[in-house]
PDB file of N, CA and C in Angstrom:
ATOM      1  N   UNK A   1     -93.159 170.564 152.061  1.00 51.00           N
ATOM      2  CA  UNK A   1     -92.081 169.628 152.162  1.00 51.00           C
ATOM      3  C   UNK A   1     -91.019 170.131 153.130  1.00 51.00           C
ATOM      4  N   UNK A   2     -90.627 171.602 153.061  1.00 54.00           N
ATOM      5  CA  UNK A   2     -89.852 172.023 154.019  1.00 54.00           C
ATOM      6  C   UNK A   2     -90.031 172.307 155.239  1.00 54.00           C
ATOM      7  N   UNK A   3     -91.268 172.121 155.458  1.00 58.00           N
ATOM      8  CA  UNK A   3     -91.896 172.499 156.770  1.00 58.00           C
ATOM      9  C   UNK A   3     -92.273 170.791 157.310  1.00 58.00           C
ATOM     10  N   UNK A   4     -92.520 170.157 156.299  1.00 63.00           N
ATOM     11  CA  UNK A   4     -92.349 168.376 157.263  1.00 63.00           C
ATOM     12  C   UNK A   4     -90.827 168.535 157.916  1.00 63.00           C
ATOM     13  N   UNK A   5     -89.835 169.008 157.006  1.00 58.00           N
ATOM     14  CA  UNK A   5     -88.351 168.864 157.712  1.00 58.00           C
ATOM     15  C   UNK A   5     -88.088 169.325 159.005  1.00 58.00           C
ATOM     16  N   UNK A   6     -89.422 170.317 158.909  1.00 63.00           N
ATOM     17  CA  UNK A   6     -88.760 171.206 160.789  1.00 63.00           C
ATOM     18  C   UNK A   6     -87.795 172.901 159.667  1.00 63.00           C
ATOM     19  N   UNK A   7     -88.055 172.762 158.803  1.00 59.00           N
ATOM     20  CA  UNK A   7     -87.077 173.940 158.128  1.00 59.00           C
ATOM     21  C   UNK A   7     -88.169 175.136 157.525  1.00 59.00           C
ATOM     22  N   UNK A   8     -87.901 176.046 158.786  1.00 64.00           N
ATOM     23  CA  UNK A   8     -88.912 177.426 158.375  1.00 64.00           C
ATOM     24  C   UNK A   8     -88.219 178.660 158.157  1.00 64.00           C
ATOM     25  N   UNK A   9     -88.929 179.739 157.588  1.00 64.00           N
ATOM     26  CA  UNK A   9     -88.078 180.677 156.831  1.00 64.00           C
ATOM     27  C   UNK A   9     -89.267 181.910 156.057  1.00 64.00           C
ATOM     28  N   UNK A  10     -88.178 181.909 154.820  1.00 59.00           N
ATOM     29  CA  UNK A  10     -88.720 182.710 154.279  1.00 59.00           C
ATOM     30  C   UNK A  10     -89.279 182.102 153.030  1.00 59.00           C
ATOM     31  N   UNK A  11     -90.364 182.285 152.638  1.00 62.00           N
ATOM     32  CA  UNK A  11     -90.590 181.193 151.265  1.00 62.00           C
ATOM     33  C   UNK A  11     -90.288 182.005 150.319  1.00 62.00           C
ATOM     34  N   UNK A  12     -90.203 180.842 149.615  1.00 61.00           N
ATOM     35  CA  UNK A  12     -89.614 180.814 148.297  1.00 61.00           C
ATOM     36  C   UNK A  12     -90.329 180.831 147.095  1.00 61.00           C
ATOM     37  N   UNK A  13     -90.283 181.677 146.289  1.00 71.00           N
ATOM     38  CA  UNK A  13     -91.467 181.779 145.187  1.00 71.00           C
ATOM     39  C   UNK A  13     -90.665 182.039 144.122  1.00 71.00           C
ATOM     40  N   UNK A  14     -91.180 181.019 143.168  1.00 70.00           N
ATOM     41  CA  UNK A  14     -90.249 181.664 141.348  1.00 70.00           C
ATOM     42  C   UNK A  14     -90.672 182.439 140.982  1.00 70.00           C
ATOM     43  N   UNK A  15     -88.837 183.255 140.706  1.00 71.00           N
ATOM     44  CA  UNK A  15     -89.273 184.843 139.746  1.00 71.00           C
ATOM     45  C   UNK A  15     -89.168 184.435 138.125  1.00 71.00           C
ATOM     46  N   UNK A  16     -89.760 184.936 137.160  1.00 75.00           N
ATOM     47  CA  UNK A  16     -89.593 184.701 135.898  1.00 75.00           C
ATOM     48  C   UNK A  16     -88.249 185.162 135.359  1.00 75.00           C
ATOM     49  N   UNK A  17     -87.080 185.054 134.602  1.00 72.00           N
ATOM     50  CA  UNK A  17     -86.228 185.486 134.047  1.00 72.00           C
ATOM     51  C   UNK A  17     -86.410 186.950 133.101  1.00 72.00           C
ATOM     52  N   UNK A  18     -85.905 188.078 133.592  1.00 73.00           N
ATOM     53  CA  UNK A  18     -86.261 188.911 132.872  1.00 73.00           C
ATOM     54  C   UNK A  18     -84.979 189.220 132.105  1.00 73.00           C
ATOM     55  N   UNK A  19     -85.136 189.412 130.764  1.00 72.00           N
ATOM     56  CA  UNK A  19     -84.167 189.451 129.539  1.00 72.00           C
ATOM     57  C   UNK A  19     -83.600 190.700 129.095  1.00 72.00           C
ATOM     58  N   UNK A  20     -82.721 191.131 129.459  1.00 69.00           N
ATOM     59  CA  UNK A  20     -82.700 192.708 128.596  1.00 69.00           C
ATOM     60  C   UNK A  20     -82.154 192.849 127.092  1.00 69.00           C
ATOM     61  N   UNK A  21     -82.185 193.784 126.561  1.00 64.00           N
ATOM     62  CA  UNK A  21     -81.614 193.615 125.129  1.00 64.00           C
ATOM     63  C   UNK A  21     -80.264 193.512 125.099  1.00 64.00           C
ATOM     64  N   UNK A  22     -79.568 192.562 124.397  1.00 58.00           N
ATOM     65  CA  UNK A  22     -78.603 193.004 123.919  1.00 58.00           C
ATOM     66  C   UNK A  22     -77.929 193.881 123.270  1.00 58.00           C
ATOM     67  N   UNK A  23     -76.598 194.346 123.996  1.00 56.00           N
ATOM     68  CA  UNK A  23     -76.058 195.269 123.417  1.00 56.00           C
ATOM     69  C   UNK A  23     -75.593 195.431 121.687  1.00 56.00           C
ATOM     70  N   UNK A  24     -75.440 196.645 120.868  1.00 58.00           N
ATOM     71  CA  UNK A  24     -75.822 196.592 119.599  1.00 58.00           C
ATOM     72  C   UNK A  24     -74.567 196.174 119.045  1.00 58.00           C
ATOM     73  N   UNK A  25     -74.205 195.456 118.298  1.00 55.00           N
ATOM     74  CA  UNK A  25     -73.321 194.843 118.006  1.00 55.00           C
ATOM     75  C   UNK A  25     -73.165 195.357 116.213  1.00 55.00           C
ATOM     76  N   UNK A  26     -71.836 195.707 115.849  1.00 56.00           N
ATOM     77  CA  UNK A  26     -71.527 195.659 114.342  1.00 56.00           C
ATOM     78  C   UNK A  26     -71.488 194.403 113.394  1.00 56.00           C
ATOM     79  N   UNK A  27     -72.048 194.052 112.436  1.00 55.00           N
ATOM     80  CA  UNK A  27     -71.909 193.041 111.699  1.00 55.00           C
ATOM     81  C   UNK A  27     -70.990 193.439 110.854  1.00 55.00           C
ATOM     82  N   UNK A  28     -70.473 192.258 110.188  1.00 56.00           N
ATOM     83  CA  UNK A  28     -69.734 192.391 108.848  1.00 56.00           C
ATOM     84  C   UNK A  28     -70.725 192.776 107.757  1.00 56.00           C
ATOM     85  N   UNK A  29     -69.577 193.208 107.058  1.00 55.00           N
ATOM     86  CA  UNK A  29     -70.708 193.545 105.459  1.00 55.00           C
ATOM     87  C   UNK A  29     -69.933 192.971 104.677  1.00 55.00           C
ATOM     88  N   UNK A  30     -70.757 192.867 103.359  1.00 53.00           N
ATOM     89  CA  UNK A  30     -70.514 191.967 102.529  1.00 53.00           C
ATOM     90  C   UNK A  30     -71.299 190.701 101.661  1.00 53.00           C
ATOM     91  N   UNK A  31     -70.878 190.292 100.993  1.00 54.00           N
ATOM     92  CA  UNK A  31     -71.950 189.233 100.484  1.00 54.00           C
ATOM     93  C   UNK A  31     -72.071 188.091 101.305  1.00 54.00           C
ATOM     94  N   UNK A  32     -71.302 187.377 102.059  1.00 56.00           N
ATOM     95  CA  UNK A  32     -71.600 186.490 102.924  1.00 56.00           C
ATOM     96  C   UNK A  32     -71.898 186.898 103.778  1.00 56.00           C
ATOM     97  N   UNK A  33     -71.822 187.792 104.308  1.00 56.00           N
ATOM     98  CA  UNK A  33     -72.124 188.372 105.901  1.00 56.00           C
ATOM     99  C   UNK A  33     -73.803 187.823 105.828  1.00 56.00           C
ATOM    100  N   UNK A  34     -74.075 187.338 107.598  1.00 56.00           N
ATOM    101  CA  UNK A  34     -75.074 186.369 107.380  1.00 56.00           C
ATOM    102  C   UNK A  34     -76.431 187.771 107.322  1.00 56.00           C
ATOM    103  N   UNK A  35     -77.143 187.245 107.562  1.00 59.00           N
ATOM    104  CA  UNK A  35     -78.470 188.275 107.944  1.00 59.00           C
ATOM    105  C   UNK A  35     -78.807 188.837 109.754  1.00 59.00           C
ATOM    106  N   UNK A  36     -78.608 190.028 109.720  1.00 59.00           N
ATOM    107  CA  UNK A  36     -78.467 190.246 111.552  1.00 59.00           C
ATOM    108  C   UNK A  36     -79.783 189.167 112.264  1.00 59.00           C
ATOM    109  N   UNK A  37     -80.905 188.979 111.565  1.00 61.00           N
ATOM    110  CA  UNK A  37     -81.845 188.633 112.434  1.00 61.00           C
ATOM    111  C   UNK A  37     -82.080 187.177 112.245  1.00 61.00           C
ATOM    112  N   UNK A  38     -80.760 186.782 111.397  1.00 63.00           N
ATOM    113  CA  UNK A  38     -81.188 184.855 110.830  1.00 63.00           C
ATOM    114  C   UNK A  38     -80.642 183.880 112.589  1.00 63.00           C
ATOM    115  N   UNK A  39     -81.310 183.210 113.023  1.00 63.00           N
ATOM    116  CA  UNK A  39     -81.806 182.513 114.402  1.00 63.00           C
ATOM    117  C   UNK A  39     -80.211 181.862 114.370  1.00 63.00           C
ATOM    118  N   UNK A  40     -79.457 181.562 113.351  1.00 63.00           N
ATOM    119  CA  UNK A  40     -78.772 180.493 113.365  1.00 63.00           C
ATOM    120  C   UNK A  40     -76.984 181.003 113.670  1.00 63.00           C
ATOM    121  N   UNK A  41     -77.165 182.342 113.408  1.00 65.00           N
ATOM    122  CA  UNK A  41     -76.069 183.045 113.617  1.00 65.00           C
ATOM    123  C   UNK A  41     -75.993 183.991 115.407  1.00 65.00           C
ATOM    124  N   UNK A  42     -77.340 184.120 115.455  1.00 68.00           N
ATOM    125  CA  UNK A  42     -77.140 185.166 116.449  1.00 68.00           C
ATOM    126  C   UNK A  42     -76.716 184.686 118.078  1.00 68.00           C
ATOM    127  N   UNK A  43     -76.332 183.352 117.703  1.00 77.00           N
ATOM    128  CA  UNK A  43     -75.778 182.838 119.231  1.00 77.00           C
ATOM    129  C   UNK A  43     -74.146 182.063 118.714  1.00 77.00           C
ATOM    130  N   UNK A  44     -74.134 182.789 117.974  1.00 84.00           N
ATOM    131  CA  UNK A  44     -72.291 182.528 117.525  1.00 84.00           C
ATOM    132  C   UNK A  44     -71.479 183.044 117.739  1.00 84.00           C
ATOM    133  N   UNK A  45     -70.375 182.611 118.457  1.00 86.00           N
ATOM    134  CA  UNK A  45     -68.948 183.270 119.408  1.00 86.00           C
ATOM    135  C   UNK A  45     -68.178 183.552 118.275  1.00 86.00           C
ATOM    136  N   UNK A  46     -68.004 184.832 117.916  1.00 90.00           N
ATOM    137  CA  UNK A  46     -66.610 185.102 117.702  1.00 90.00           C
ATOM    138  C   UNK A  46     -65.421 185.218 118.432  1.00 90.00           C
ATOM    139  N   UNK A  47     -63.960 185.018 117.271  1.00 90.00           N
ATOM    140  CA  UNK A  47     -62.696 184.649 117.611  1.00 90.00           C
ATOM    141  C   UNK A  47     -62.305 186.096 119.074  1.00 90.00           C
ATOM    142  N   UNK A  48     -63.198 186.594 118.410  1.00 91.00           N
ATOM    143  CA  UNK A  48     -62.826 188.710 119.194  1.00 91.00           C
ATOM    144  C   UNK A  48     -63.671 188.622 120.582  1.00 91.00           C
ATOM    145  N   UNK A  49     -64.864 187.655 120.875  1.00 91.00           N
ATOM    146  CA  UNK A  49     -65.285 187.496 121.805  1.00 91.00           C
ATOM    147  C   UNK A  49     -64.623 186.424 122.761  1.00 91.00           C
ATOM    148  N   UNK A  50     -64.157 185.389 122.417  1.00 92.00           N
ATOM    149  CA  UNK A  50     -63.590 184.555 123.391  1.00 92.00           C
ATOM    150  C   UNK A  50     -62.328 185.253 124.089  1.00 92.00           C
ATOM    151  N   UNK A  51     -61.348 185.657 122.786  1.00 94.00           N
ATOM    152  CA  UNK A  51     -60.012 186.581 123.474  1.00 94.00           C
ATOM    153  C   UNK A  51     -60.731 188.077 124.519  1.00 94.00           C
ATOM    154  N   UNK A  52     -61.394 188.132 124.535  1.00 93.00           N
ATOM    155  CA  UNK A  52     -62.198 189.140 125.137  1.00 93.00           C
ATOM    156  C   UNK A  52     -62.792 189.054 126.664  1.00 93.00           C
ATOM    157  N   UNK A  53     -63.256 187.631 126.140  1.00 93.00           N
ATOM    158  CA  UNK A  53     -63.641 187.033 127.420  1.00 93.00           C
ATOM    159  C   UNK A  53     -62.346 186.665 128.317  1.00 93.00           C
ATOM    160  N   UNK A  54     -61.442 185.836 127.767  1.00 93.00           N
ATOM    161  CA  UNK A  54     -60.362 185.792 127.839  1.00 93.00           C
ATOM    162  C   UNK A  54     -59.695 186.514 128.773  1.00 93.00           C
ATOM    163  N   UNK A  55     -59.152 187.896 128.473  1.00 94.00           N
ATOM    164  CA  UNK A  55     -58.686 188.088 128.896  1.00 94.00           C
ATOM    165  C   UNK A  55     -59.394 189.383 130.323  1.00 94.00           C
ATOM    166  N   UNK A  56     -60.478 188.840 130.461  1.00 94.00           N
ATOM    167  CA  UNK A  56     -61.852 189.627 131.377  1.00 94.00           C
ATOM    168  C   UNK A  56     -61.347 188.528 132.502  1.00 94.00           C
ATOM    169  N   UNK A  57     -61.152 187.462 131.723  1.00 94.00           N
ATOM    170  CA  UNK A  57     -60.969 186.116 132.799  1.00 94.00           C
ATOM    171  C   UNK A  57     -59.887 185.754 133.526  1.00 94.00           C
ATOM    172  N   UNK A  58     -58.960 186.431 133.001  1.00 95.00           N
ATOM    173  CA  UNK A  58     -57.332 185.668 133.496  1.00 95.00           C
ATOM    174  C   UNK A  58     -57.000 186.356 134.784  1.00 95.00           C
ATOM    175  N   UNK A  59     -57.460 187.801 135.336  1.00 94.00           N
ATOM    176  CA  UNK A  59     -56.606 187.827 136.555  1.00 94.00           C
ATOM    177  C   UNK A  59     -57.481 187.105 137.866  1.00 94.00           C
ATOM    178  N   UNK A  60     -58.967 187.108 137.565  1.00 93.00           N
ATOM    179  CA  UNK A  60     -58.999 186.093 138.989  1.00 93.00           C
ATOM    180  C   UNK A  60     -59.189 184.814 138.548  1.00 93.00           C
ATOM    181  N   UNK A  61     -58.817 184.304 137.499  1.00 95.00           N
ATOM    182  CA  UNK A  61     -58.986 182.503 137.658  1.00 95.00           C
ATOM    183  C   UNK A  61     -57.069 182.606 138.201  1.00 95.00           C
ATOM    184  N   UNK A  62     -56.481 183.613 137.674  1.00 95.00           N
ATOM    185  CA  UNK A  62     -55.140 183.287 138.538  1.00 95.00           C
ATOM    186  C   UNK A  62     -54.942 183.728 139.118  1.00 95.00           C
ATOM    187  N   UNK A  63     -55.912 184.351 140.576  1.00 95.00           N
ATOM    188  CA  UNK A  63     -55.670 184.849 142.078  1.00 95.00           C
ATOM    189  C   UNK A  63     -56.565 183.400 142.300  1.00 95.00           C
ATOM    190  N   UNK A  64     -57.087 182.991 141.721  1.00 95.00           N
ATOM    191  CA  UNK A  64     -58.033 182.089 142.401  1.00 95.00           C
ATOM    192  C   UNK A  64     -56.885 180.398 142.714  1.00 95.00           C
ATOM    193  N   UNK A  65     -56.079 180.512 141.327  1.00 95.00           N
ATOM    194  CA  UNK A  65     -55.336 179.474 141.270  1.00 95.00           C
ATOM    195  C   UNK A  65     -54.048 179.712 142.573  1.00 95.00           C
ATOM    196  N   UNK A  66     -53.458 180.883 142.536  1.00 93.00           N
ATOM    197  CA  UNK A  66     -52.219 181.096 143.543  1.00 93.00           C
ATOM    198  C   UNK A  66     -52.938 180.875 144.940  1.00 93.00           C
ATOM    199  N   UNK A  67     -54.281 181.194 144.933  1.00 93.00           N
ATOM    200  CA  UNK A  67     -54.949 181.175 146.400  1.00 93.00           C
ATOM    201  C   UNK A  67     -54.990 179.725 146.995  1.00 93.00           C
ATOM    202  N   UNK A  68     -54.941 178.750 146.223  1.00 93.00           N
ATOM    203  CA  UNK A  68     -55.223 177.236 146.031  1.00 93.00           C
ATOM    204  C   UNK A  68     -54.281 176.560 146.215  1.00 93.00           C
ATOM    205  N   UNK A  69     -53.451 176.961 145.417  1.00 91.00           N
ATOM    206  CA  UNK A  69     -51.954 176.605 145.710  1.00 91.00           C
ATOM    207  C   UNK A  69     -51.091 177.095 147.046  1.00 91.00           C
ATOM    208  N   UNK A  70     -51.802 178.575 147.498  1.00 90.00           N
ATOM    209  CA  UNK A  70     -50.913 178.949 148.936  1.00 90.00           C
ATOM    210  C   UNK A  70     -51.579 178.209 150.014  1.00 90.00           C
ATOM    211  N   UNK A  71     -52.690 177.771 150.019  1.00 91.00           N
ATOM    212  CA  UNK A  71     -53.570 176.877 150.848  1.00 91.00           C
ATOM    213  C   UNK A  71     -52.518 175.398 150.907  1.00 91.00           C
ATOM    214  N   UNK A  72     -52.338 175.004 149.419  1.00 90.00           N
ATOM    215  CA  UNK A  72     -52.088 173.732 149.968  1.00 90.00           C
ATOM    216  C   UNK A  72     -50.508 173.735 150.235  1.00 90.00           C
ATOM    217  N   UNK A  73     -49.880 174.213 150.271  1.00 89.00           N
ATOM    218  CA  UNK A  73     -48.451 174.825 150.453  1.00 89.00           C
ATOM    219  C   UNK A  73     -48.737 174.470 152.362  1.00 89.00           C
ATOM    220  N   UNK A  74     -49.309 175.483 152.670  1.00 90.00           N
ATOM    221  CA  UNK A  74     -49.649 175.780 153.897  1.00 90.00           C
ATOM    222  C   UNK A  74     -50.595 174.523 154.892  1.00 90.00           C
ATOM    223  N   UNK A  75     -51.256 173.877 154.022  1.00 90.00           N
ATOM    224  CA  UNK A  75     -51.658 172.559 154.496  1.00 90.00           C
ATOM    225  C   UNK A  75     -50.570 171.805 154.867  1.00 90.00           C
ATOM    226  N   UNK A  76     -49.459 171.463 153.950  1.00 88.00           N
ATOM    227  CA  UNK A  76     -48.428 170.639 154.843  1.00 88.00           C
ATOM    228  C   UNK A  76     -47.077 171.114 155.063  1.00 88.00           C
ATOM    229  N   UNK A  77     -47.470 172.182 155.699  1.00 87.00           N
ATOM    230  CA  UNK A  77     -46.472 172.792 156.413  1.00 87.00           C
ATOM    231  C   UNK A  77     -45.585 173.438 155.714  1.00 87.00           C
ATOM    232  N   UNK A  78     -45.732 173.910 154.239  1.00 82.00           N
ATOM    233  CA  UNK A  78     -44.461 174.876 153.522  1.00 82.00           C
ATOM    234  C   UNK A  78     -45.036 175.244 152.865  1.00 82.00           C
ATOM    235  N   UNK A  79     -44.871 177.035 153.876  1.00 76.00           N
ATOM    236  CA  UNK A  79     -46.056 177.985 153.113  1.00 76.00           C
ATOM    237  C   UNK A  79     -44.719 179.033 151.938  1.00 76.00           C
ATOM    238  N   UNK A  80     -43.349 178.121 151.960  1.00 76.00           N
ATOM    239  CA  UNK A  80     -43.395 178.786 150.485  1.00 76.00           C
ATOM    240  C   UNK A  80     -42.666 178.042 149.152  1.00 76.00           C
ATOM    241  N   UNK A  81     -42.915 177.855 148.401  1.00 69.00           N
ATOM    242  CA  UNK A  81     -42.840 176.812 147.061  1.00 69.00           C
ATOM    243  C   UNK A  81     -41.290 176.538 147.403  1.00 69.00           C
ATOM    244  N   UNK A  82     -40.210 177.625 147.343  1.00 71.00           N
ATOM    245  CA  UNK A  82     -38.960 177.051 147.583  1.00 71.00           C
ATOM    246  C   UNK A  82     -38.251 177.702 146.289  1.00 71.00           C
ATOM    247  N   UNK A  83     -39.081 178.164 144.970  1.00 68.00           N
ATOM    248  CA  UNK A  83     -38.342 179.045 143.888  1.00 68.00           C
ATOM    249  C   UNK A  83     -38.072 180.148 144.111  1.00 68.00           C
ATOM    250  N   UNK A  84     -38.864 180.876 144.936  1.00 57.00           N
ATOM    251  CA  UNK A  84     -38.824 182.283 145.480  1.00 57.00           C
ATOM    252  C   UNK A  84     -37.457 182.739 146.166  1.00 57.00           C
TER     253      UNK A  84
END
């Protein structure tokens, strides 16, 4: 198909996804604490993982945001906000 286009190269062949283990994680103990190997728990976000992620996330989604904003500043002609 890419070669009807006139588009040559390097081909392209699917690699399979290779999985590594997850890292070992502490469970709760206790009587509710679920079972480490029950299917229904082991893809569940904890409150300690999102703030985690969280805060893994915040300094470039906000270099990414000031970068966006100095762009469009600079698109029409006032490259500075004016609070500064």
């Amino acid at each position: 198909m890419a070669a009807d286009a006139g588009i040559t190269g390097v081909p392209v062949r699917a690699v399979p996804v290779q999985r590594s283990d997850p890292p070992a994680r502490t469970t709760p103990a206790g009587p509710d604490a679920p079972a480490p190997g029950d299917p229904a728990t082991a893809n569940r976000v904890t409150a300690t993982d999102i703030e985690e992620l969280a805060r893994w996330l915040i300094d470039p989604v906000s270099r990414l945001i000031r970068a966006d904003l100095r762009r469009g500043r600079e698109r029409t002609g006032r490259p500075y906000d004016g609070r500064r």
